[in-house]
CSV table of C-alpha atoms in Angstrom, one decimal:
chain,number,residue,atom,x,y,z
W,28,MET,CA,118.5,-33.9,-38.7
W,29,ARG,CA,119.9,-31.8,-35.9
W,30,ILE,CA,119.8,-28.0,-36.3
W,31,GLY,CA,121.6,-25.4,-34.3
W,32,VAL,CA,119.8,-22.1,-33.6
W,33,ILE,CA,122.1,-19.3,-32.6
W,34,GLY,CA,120.0,-16.5,-31.0
W,35,THR,CA,116.8,-17.0,-29.1
W,36,GLY,CA,115.3,-13.5,-29.1
W,37,ARG,CA,111.9,-12.7,-30.6
W,38,ILE,CA,112.5,-14.1,-34.1
W,39,GLY,CA,114.8,-16.8,-32.9
W,40,THR,CA,112.1,-18.1,-30.6
W,41,ILE,CA,109.6,-18.2,-33.5
W,42,HIS,CA,112.1,-20.1,-35.7
W,43,ALA,CA,112.9,-22.5,-32.9
W,44,ARG,CA,109.3,-23.3,-32.4
W,45,THR,CA,108.7,-23.9,-36.1
W,46,LEU,CA,111.7,-26.2,-36.4
W,47,SER,CA,111.0,-28.1,-33.1
W,48,ARG,CA,107.6,-29.3,-34.5
W,49,HIS,CA,108.8,-30.0,-38.0
W,50,ARG,CA,108.6,-33.8,-38.7
W,51,GLU,CA,111.8,-33.8,-40.6
W,52,VAL,CA,113.9,-32.2,-37.8
W,53,GLY,CA,115.1,-34.7,-35.2
W,54,SER,CA,116.4,-32.2,-32.6
W,55,LEU,CA,117.6,-28.6,-31.9
W,56,ILE,CA,120.6,-27.2,-30.0
W,57,LEU,CA,119.8,-23.6,-28.9
W,58,THR,CA,122.3,-20.9,-27.7
W,59,ASP,CA,122.1,-17.2,-27.0
W,60,ALA,CA,124.3,-14.4,-25.8
W,61,GLU,CA,122.1,-14.6,-22.7
W,62,PRO,CA,122.4,-18.4,-21.8
W,63,ALA,CA,119.5,-18.4,-19.5
W,64,ARG,CA,117.2,-17.3,-22.3
W,65,ALA,CA,118.3,-20.2,-24.4
W,66,GLN,CA,117.9,-22.6,-21.5
W,67,GLU,CA,114.4,-21.5,-20.8
W,68,LEU,CA,113.3,-21.8,-24.4
W,69,ALA,CA,115.0,-25.2,-24.7
W,70,TYR,CA,113.1,-26.4,-21.6
W,71,ARG,CA,109.8,-25.3,-23.0
W,72,LEU,CA,110.4,-26.9,-26.4
W,73,GLY,CA,112.0,-30.1,-25.0
W,74,GLU,CA,115.3,-29.4,-26.8
W,75,THR,CA,118.9,-28.9,-25.8
W,76,ALA,CA,120.6,-25.7,-24.7
W,77,ALA,CA,124.3,-25.0,-25.4
W,78,PRO,CA,126.3,-22.6,-23.2
W,79,GLY,CA,127.8,-20.9,-26.3
W,80,VAL,CA,128.4,-20.8,-30.0
W,81,ASP,CA,131.5,-23.0,-29.8
W,82,GLU,CA,129.4,-25.9,-28.5
W,83,ILE,CA,127.0,-25.6,-31.4
W,84,PHE,CA,129.8,-26.5,-33.8
W,85,ARG,CA,131.6,-28.9,-31.5
W,86,TRP,CA,128.6,-31.0,-30.6
W,87,GLY,CA,127.7,-31.6,-34.2
W,88,VAL,CA,124.8,-30.2,-36.1
W,89,ASP,CA,123.6,-30.6,-39.7
W,90,ALA,CA,122.7,-27.0,-40.3
W,91,VAL,CA,122.7,-23.6,-38.5
W,92,VAL,CA,120.0,-21.0,-38.1
W,93,ILE,CA,121.4,-17.5,-37.3
W,94,THR,CA,119.1,-15.0,-35.5
W,95,THR,CA,121.6,-13.1,-33.5
W,96,ALA,CA,122.4,-9.3,-33.6
W,97,THR,CA,123.3,-8.2,-37.1
W,98,SER,CA,126.9,-7.5,-36.1
W,99,ALA,CA,127.5,-11.2,-35.6
W,100,HIS,CA,125.9,-12.5,-38.8
W,101,ALA,CA,128.8,-12.3,-41.2
W,102,GLU,CA,131.3,-14.0,-38.8
W,103,LEU,CA,128.9,-16.8,-38.0
W,104,ILE,CA,128.1,-17.4,-41.7
W,105,GLY,CA,131.8,-17.7,-42.4
W,106,ARG,CA,132.3,-20.0,-39.5
W,107,ALA,CA,129.5,-22.2,-40.6
W,108,ALA,CA,130.8,-22.3,-44.2
W,109,ARG,CA,134.3,-23.3,-43.0
W,110,SER,CA,132.6,-26.1,-41.0
W,111,GLY,CA,130.8,-27.3,-44.1
W,112,LEU,CA,127.4,-26.4,-42.7
W,113,PRO,CA,124.3,-25.0,-44.5
W,114,VAL,CA,123.0,-21.8,-43.0
W,115,PHE,CA,119.7,-19.9,-42.7
W,116,CYS,CA,120.3,-16.3,-41.7
W,117,GLU,CA,118.0,-13.5,-40.9
W,118,LYS,CA,118.7,-10.4,-43.0
W,119,PRO,CA,121.1,-8.7,-43.4
W,120,ILE,CA,124.3,-10.5,-43.9
W,121,ALA,CA,126.1,-7.3,-42.8
W,122,LEU,CA,125.3,-3.6,-42.8
W,123,ASP,CA,128.1,-2.9,-45.4
W,124,LEU,CA,128.7,-4.2,-48.9
W,125,ALA,CA,132.3,-5.4,-48.2
W,126,GLY,CA,131.2,-7.5,-45.2
W,127,THR,CA,128.3,-8.9,-47.2
W,128,ALA,CA,130.5,-9.8,-50.2
W,129,ALA,CA,133.1,-11.4,-48.0
W,130,ALA,CA,130.6,-13.7,-46.3
W,131,ILE,CA,129.1,-14.7,-49.6
W,132,ALA,CA,132.6,-15.5,-50.9
W,133,GLU,CA,133.2,-17.8,-48.0
W,134,VAL,CA,130.0,-19.7,-48.6
W,135,GLU,CA,130.7,-20.0,-52.3
W,136,ALA,CA,134.3,-21.2,-51.7
W,137,ALA,CA,133.0,-23.8,-49.3
W,138,GLY,CA,130.2,-24.9,-51.6
W,139,THR,CA,127.7,-24.7,-48.8
W,140,VAL,CA,124.2,-23.2,-48.7
W,141,LEU,CA,123.1,-19.8,-47.4
W,142,GLN,CA,119.4,-19.0,-47.4
W,143,MET,CA,118.4,-15.5,-46.4
W,144,GLY,CA,115.4,-14.6,-44.3
W,145,PHE,CA,113.4,-12.3,-46.6
W,146,GLN,CA,110.0,-13.6,-45.4
W,147,ARG,CA,107.8,-11.6,-47.7
W,148,ARG,CA,108.8,-14.0,-50.5
W,149,PHE,CA,106.7,-16.6,-48.6
W,150,ASP,CA,103.7,-14.4,-48.0
W,151,ALA,CA,100.5,-15.4,-49.9
W,152,GLY,CA,99.8,-11.8,-51.0
W,153,TYR,CA,103.2,-11.2,-52.5
W,154,THR,CA,103.2,-14.7,-54.1
W,155,GLY,CA,99.9,-13.9,-55.7
W,156,ALA,CA,101.3,-10.6,-57.0
W,157,ARG,CA,104.3,-12.3,-58.5
W,158,ASP,CA,102.1,-14.9,-60.2
W,159,ALA,CA,99.9,-12.1,-61.6
W,160,VAL,CA,102.8,-10.2,-63.0
W,161,ARG,CA,104.5,-13.3,-64.5
W,162,SER,CA,101.2,-14.5,-66.1
W,163,GLY,CA,100.6,-11.3,-68.0
W,164,ARG,CA,97.4,-10.5,-66.1
W,165,LEU,CA,98.4,-6.9,-65.6
W,166,GLY,CA,99.7,-6.3,-69.1
W,167,ARG,CA,102.7,-4.0,-69.2
W,168,LEU,CA,103.5,-3.1,-65.6
W,169,HIS,CA,104.1,0.7,-65.4
W,170,THR,CA,103.8,1.6,-61.7
W,171,VAL,CA,104.6,-0.1,-58.3
W,172,ARG,CA,103.9,1.5,-55.0
W,173,ALA,CA,105.4,-0.1,-51.8
W,174,VAL,CA,104.6,0.9,-48.2
W,175,THR,CA,106.2,-0.2,-45.0
W,176,SER,CA,105.0,1.5,-41.8
W,177,ASP,CA,105.8,0.5,-38.2
W,178,GLN,CA,103.2,1.3,-35.6
W,179,SER,CA,105.8,2.5,-33.0
W,180,PRO,CA,109.5,3.2,-33.1
W,181,PRO,CA,112.2,0.9,-31.9
W,182,PRO,CA,114.2,1.4,-28.7
W,183,PRO,CA,116.6,4.4,-29.0
W,184,ALA,CA,119.6,2.2,-28.2
W,185,TRP,CA,118.9,0.0,-31.2
W,186,LEU,CA,118.8,2.7,-33.8
W,187,PRO,CA,122.6,3.2,-34.2
W,188,LEU,CA,122.9,-0.6,-34.7
W,189,SER,CA,120.1,-0.9,-37.3
W,190,GLY,CA,121.9,0.5,-40.3
W,191,GLY,CA,119.2,3.1,-40.9
W,192,LEU,CA,115.7,3.0,-42.3
W,193,PHE,CA,116.7,2.1,-45.8
W,194,ARG,CA,118.9,-0.8,-44.8
W,195,ASP,CA,116.7,-2.1,-42.0
W,196,ALA,CA,113.1,-1.6,-43.1
W,197,LEU,CA,112.9,-0.7,-46.8
W,198,ILE,CA,115.4,-3.4,-47.8
W,199,HIS,CA,112.4,-5.8,-47.5
W,200,ASP,CA,110.6,-3.7,-50.1
W,201,PHE,CA,113.6,-3.6,-52.4
W,202,ASP,CA,114.0,-7.4,-52.2
W,203,VAL,CA,110.4,-8.2,-52.8
W,204,LEU,CA,110.2,-5.6,-55.6
W,205,ARG,CA,112.9,-7.4,-57.5
W,206,TRP,CA,111.3,-10.8,-56.7
W,207,VAL,CA,107.7,-9.9,-57.7
W,208,THR,CA,108.6,-8.0,-60.9
W,209,GLY,CA,111.6,-10.0,-62.0
W,210,ARG,CA,113.4,-6.8,-62.9
W,211,GLU,CA,116.4,-4.9,-61.6
W,212,VAL,CA,116.6,-1.4,-60.1
W,213,THR,CA,118.8,0.9,-62.2
W,214,ASP,CA,118.4,4.3,-60.6
W,215,VAL,CA,117.1,5.8,-57.4
W,216,TYR,CA,116.2,9.1,-55.9
W,217,ALA,CA,115.6,9.1,-52.1
W,218,THR,CA,115.0,11.4,-49.3
W,219,GLY,CA,114.1,11.2,-45.6
W,220,SER,CA,112.8,13.2,-42.7
W,221,ASP,CA,114.0,13.3,-39.1
W,222,ALA,CA,111.3,15.7,-37.9
W,223,GLY,CA,110.0,13.1,-35.4
W,224,PRO,CA,111.6,12.2,-32.1
W,225,ALA,CA,115.1,13.5,-31.4
W,226,MET,CA,116.5,9.9,-31.0
W,227,PHE,CA,116.5,9.6,-34.8
W,228,ARG,CA,118.6,12.7,-35.3
W,229,ALA,CA,121.0,11.6,-32.6
W,230,ALA,CA,121.5,8.3,-34.4
W,231,GLY,CA,122.0,10.0,-37.8
W,232,ASP,CA,118.8,8.2,-39.0
W,233,VAL,CA,115.4,9.3,-40.3
W,234,ASP,CA,112.0,8.3,-39.0
W,235,THR,CA,110.3,8.6,-42.5
W,236,ALA,CA,111.7,8.0,-46.0
W,237,ALA,CA,110.7,7.9,-49.6
W,238,ALA,CA,112.4,6.6,-52.7
W,239,ILE,CA,111.6,6.7,-56.4
W,240,LEU,CA,113.1,3.7,-58.3
W,241,THR,CA,113.4,3.1,-62.0
W,242,LEU,CA,113.5,-0.6,-63.1
W,243,ASP,CA,115.4,-1.8,-66.1
W,244,ASP,CA,112.3,-2.1,-68.2
W,245,GLY,CA,111.2,1.5,-67.5
W,246,THR,CA,108.7,0.6,-64.7
W,247,LEU,CA,108.5,3.2,-62.0
W,248,ALA,CA,108.3,2.3,-58.4
W,249,THR,CA,107.9,4.3,-55.2
W,250,ALA,CA,108.8,2.9,-51.7
W,251,THR,CA,108.0,4.7,-48.5
W,252,ALA,CA,108.6,3.8,-44.9
W,253,THR,CA,108.0,5.3,-41.5
W,254,ARG,CA,108.6,4.3,-37.8
W,255,MET,CA,105.7,6.5,-36.6
W,256,ASN,CA,102.4,5.1,-38.0
W,257,GLY,CA,100.1,5.2,-35.0
W,258,ALA,CA,97.2,3.6,-36.8
W,259,GLY,CA,99.0,0.2,-36.9
W,260,TYR,CA,101.5,-1.9,-38.9
W,261,ASP,CA,101.0,-1.3,-42.6
W,262,VAL,CA,102.8,-3.2,-45.3
W,263,ARG,CA,101.3,-3.0,-48.8
W,264,MET,CA,102.3,-3.1,-52.5
W,265,GLU,CA,100.2,-1.8,-55.3
W,266,LEU,CA,101.0,-2.9,-58.9
W,267,ALA,CA,99.4,-1.1,-61.8
W,268,GLY,CA,99.5,-2.3,-65.4
W,269,GLU,CA,97.9,-1.5,-68.7
W,270,LEU,CA,95.3,-4.2,-68.2
W,271,ASP,CA,94.7,-4.5,-64.4
W,272,GLN,CA,95.7,-3.3,-61.0
W,273,ILE,CA,96.2,-5.3,-57.8
W,274,VAL,CA,97.3,-4.7,-54.2
W,275,VAL,CA,99.1,-6.8,-51.6
W,276,GLY,CA,98.3,-6.3,-47.9
W,277,LEU,CA,94.7,-5.0,-48.2
W,278,ASP,CA,92.4,-6.9,-45.9
W,279,ASP,CA,90.2,-6.4,-42.9
W,280,ARG,CA,93.2,-5.6,-40.7
W,281,THR,CA,94.9,-3.0,-42.9
W,282,PRO,CA,95.2,0.1,-40.7
W,283,ILE,CA,93.7,2.6,-43.1
W,284,ALA,CA,90.3,4.4,-43.2
W,285,SER,CA,88.5,5.8,-46.1
W,286,THR,CA,87.0,9.3,-46.1
W,287,GLU,CA,84.5,8.4,-48.7
W,288,PRO,CA,80.8,8.0,-47.6
W,289,THR,CA,80.6,4.5,-49.0
W,290,GLY,CA,84.2,3.5,-48.3
W,291,PRO,CA,85.1,0.5,-46.1
W,292,PRO,CA,85.2,1.1,-42.4
W,293,ALA,CA,88.4,1.3,-40.4
W,294,ALA,CA,89.9,-2.0,-39.2
W,295,ASP,CA,88.5,-3.2,-35.9
W,296,LYS,CA,91.8,-5.0,-35.1
W,297,PRO,CA,94.7,-3.5,-37.1
W,298,TRP,CA,98.0,-5.3,-37.5
W,299,THR,CA,100.4,-4.3,-34.7
W,300,GLY,CA,103.7,-5.6,-36.0
W,301,PHE,CA,105.7,-7.8,-38.4
W,302,LEU,CA,105.7,-10.9,-36.3
W,303,GLU,CA,101.9,-10.9,-36.3
W,304,ARG,CA,101.4,-9.8,-39.9
W,305,PHE,CA,103.9,-12.3,-41.4
W,306,GLY,CA,103.6,-15.2,-39.0
W,307,PRO,CA,102.7,-17.8,-41.7
W,308,ALA,CA,105.5,-16.5,-43.9
W,309,TYR,CA,108.1,-16.9,-41.2
W,310,GLU,CA,107.0,-20.5,-40.8
W,311,ALA,CA,107.0,-21.1,-44.5
W,312,GLU,CA,110.6,-19.9,-45.0
W,313,LEU,CA,111.9,-22.3,-42.4
W,314,THR,CA,109.9,-25.1,-44.0
W,315,ALA,CA,111.6,-24.2,-47.2
W,316,PHE,CA,115.0,-24.3,-45.6
W,317,VAL,CA,114.4,-27.8,-44.4
W,318,ASP,CA,113.3,-28.7,-47.9
W,319,VAL,CA,116.6,-27.3,-49.3
W,320,LEU,CA,118.5,-29.4,-46.8
W,321,ARG,CA,116.6,-32.5,-47.9
W,322,GLY,CA,117.2,-31.6,-51.6
W,323,VAL,CA,113.6,-31.4,-52.6
W,324,ARG,CA,113.7,-27.7,-53.7
W,325,PRO,CA,116.4,-25.2,-54.7
W,326,ASN,CA,117.5,-22.3,-52.5
W,327,PRO,CA,114.7,-19.7,-52.7
W,328,CYS,CA,116.8,-16.7,-51.6
W,329,ASP,CA,120.6,-17.0,-51.6
W,330,GLY,CA,123.2,-14.5,-50.4
W,331,ARG,CA,123.5,-12.7,-53.7
W,332,GLU,CA,119.8,-11.9,-53.7
W,333,ALA,CA,120.4,-10.2,-50.3
W,334,LEU,CA,123.4,-8.4,-51.7
W,335,GLN,CA,121.3,-6.9,-54.5
W,336,ALA,CA,118.7,-5.6,-52.1
W,337,LEU,CA,121.5,-4.1,-50.0
W,338,ARG,CA,122.9,-2.4,-53.0
W,339,VAL,CA,119.6,-0.7,-53.6
W,340,ALA,CA,119.4,0.4,-50.0
W,341,GLU,CA,123.0,1.7,-50.2
W,342,ALA,CA,122.1,3.7,-53.3
W,343,CYS,CA,119.1,5.2,-51.5
W,344,GLU,CA,121.3,6.2,-48.5
W,345,VAL,CA,123.8,7.9,-50.8
W,346,SER,CA,120.9,9.7,-52.6
W,347,ARG,CA,119.4,10.9,-49.3
W,348,ARG,CA,122.8,12.1,-48.0
W,349,GLU,CA,123.9,13.8,-51.2
W,350,ARG,CA,120.5,14.9,-52.4
W,351,ARG,CA,120.9,13.5,-56.0
W,352,ALA,CA,119.8,10.7,-58.2
W,353,VAL,CA,122.1,7.7,-57.9
W,354,SER,CA,122.7,5.0,-60.5
W,355,LEU,CA,123.1,1.4,-59.3
W,356,THR,CA,126.3,1.3,-61.4
W,357,GLU,CA,127.9,3.6,-58.8
W,358,ILE,CA,127.3,0.9,-56.1
W,359,PRO,CA,129.9,-1.9,-55.9
W,360,GLY,CA,128.9,-5.5,-56.0
W,361,ALA,CA,126.9,-5.8,-59.3
W,362,GLY,CA,129.0,-8.6,-60.6
W,363,PRO,CA,130.1,-9.2,-64.2
W,364,ALA,CA,127.2,-7.2,-65.7
W,365,GLN,CA,127.5,-3.9,-64.0
W,366,GLY,CA,124.2,-2.7,-62.9
W,367,GLY,CA,122.5,-6.1,-63.3
W,368,PRO,CA,122.1,-9.1,-61.1
W,369,ALA,CA,125.2,-10.5,-59.5
W,370,ALA,CA,124.4,-14.1,-60.4
W,371,PRO,CA,121.7,-15.8,-62.5
W,372,ARG,CA,118.4,-16.3,-60.6
W,373,GLU,CA,117.1,-19.8,-59.9
W,374,PRO,CA,114.8,-20.7,-62.8
W,375,GLU,CA,111.1,-21.2,-62.0
W,376,ASP,CA,111.4,-24.9,-63.0
W,377,ALA,CA,114.9,-25.6,-61.7
W,378,PRO,CA,115.4,-29.1,-60.4
W,379,PRO,CA,115.9,-29.4,-56.7
W,380,ALA,CA,119.4,-29.3,-55.3
W,381,ARG,CA,120.9,-32.5,-54.1
W,382,PRO,CA,120.2,-33.6,-50.5
W,383,TRP,CA,122.8,-32.2,-48.1
W,384,ARG,CA,124.6,-35.4,-47.4
W,385,ARG,CA,127.8,-34.1,-45.9
W,386,HIS,CA,126.3,-34.6,-42.5
W,387,GLY,CA,124.1,-37.5,-43.2
W,388,ILE,CA,120.9,-35.7,-44.1
W,389,THR,CA,118.9,-37.8,-46.5
W,390,ALA,CA,115.9,-36.9,-48.7
W,391,ALA,CA,113.7,-38.9,-46.3
W,392,GLY,CA,114.8,-36.8,-43.3
W,393,ARG,CA,114.3,-38.1,-39.8
W,394,SER,CA,111.4,-38.2,-37.5
W,395,ARG,CA,111.2,-36.4,-34.2
W,396,GLY,CA,112.1,-39.7,-32.5
W,397,GLY,CA,115.2,-40.2,-34.7
């Protein structure tokens, strides 16, 4: 199979490397808003560079991977759908609910595939937590605590384009909270602080945020995030039940130190960023996408899953701005059951989707030499 990769920045480069060495992928066509960057990566990987997006579609590919700036995601998803092409897209689809819903509608009307890049679903720690919850090991789950802390802030010019801390960073926690627990968020109360560098206030954003979320079975969750965690990159989730308590993201690189005399020492080499912390998960989600194309597994994270995470982020932003609790029933996009999931989740034992045959992809795939 031939896959087009649109966007060859940091994450695009990682995805291109993963796909280039995958035995079921025959070749890649790479393009970028900066053509020289795509050409240089293509040269290093032994792949082909295209001068622009038009060539990706004109030259013929079996699927598209979108890792461009967020502002281009929805348009490219729609274009791929109209071309009958399956898509893997980094989150988010769009920074607004209307743009997100419109792109999803195009995919569904075309009958194509859209897999979203929520990589935490492929992390071993979160997968283990999901298994523990679903197996009943924790008993009744009563409390979840989620943490996302960046070691250093992003460039000032990027902040106005990011959608804000809830939509850009905490949306990962909102997605994986739903995925791990199997429950929906019904109400939120959120707040934020812009007491850090002035660039956050200039962008209308906050550098630190916290949210209290109520799930539809009464479980309470907290989610906090900051751009200013000098100790290192810290992503954790604690889940407490009546029978047991577990934690995701606690290892010898977790940037946290105990003040207890017998507590564990501080990490010698703390995590520095998401690309390092979630490297194996990024690779696993692209492997899953190839499996979806081959028809050997169902889509693990479709566009409507991304829409639900965005609805939670949107509710938190309304709560922060208006200083009040917000029900998810106030946020558009819930689908037929207002306040619930927009579409049924893929069952645990669902049969794989059919191979994507429109462009000749078979279940057997094709070797690198094909």
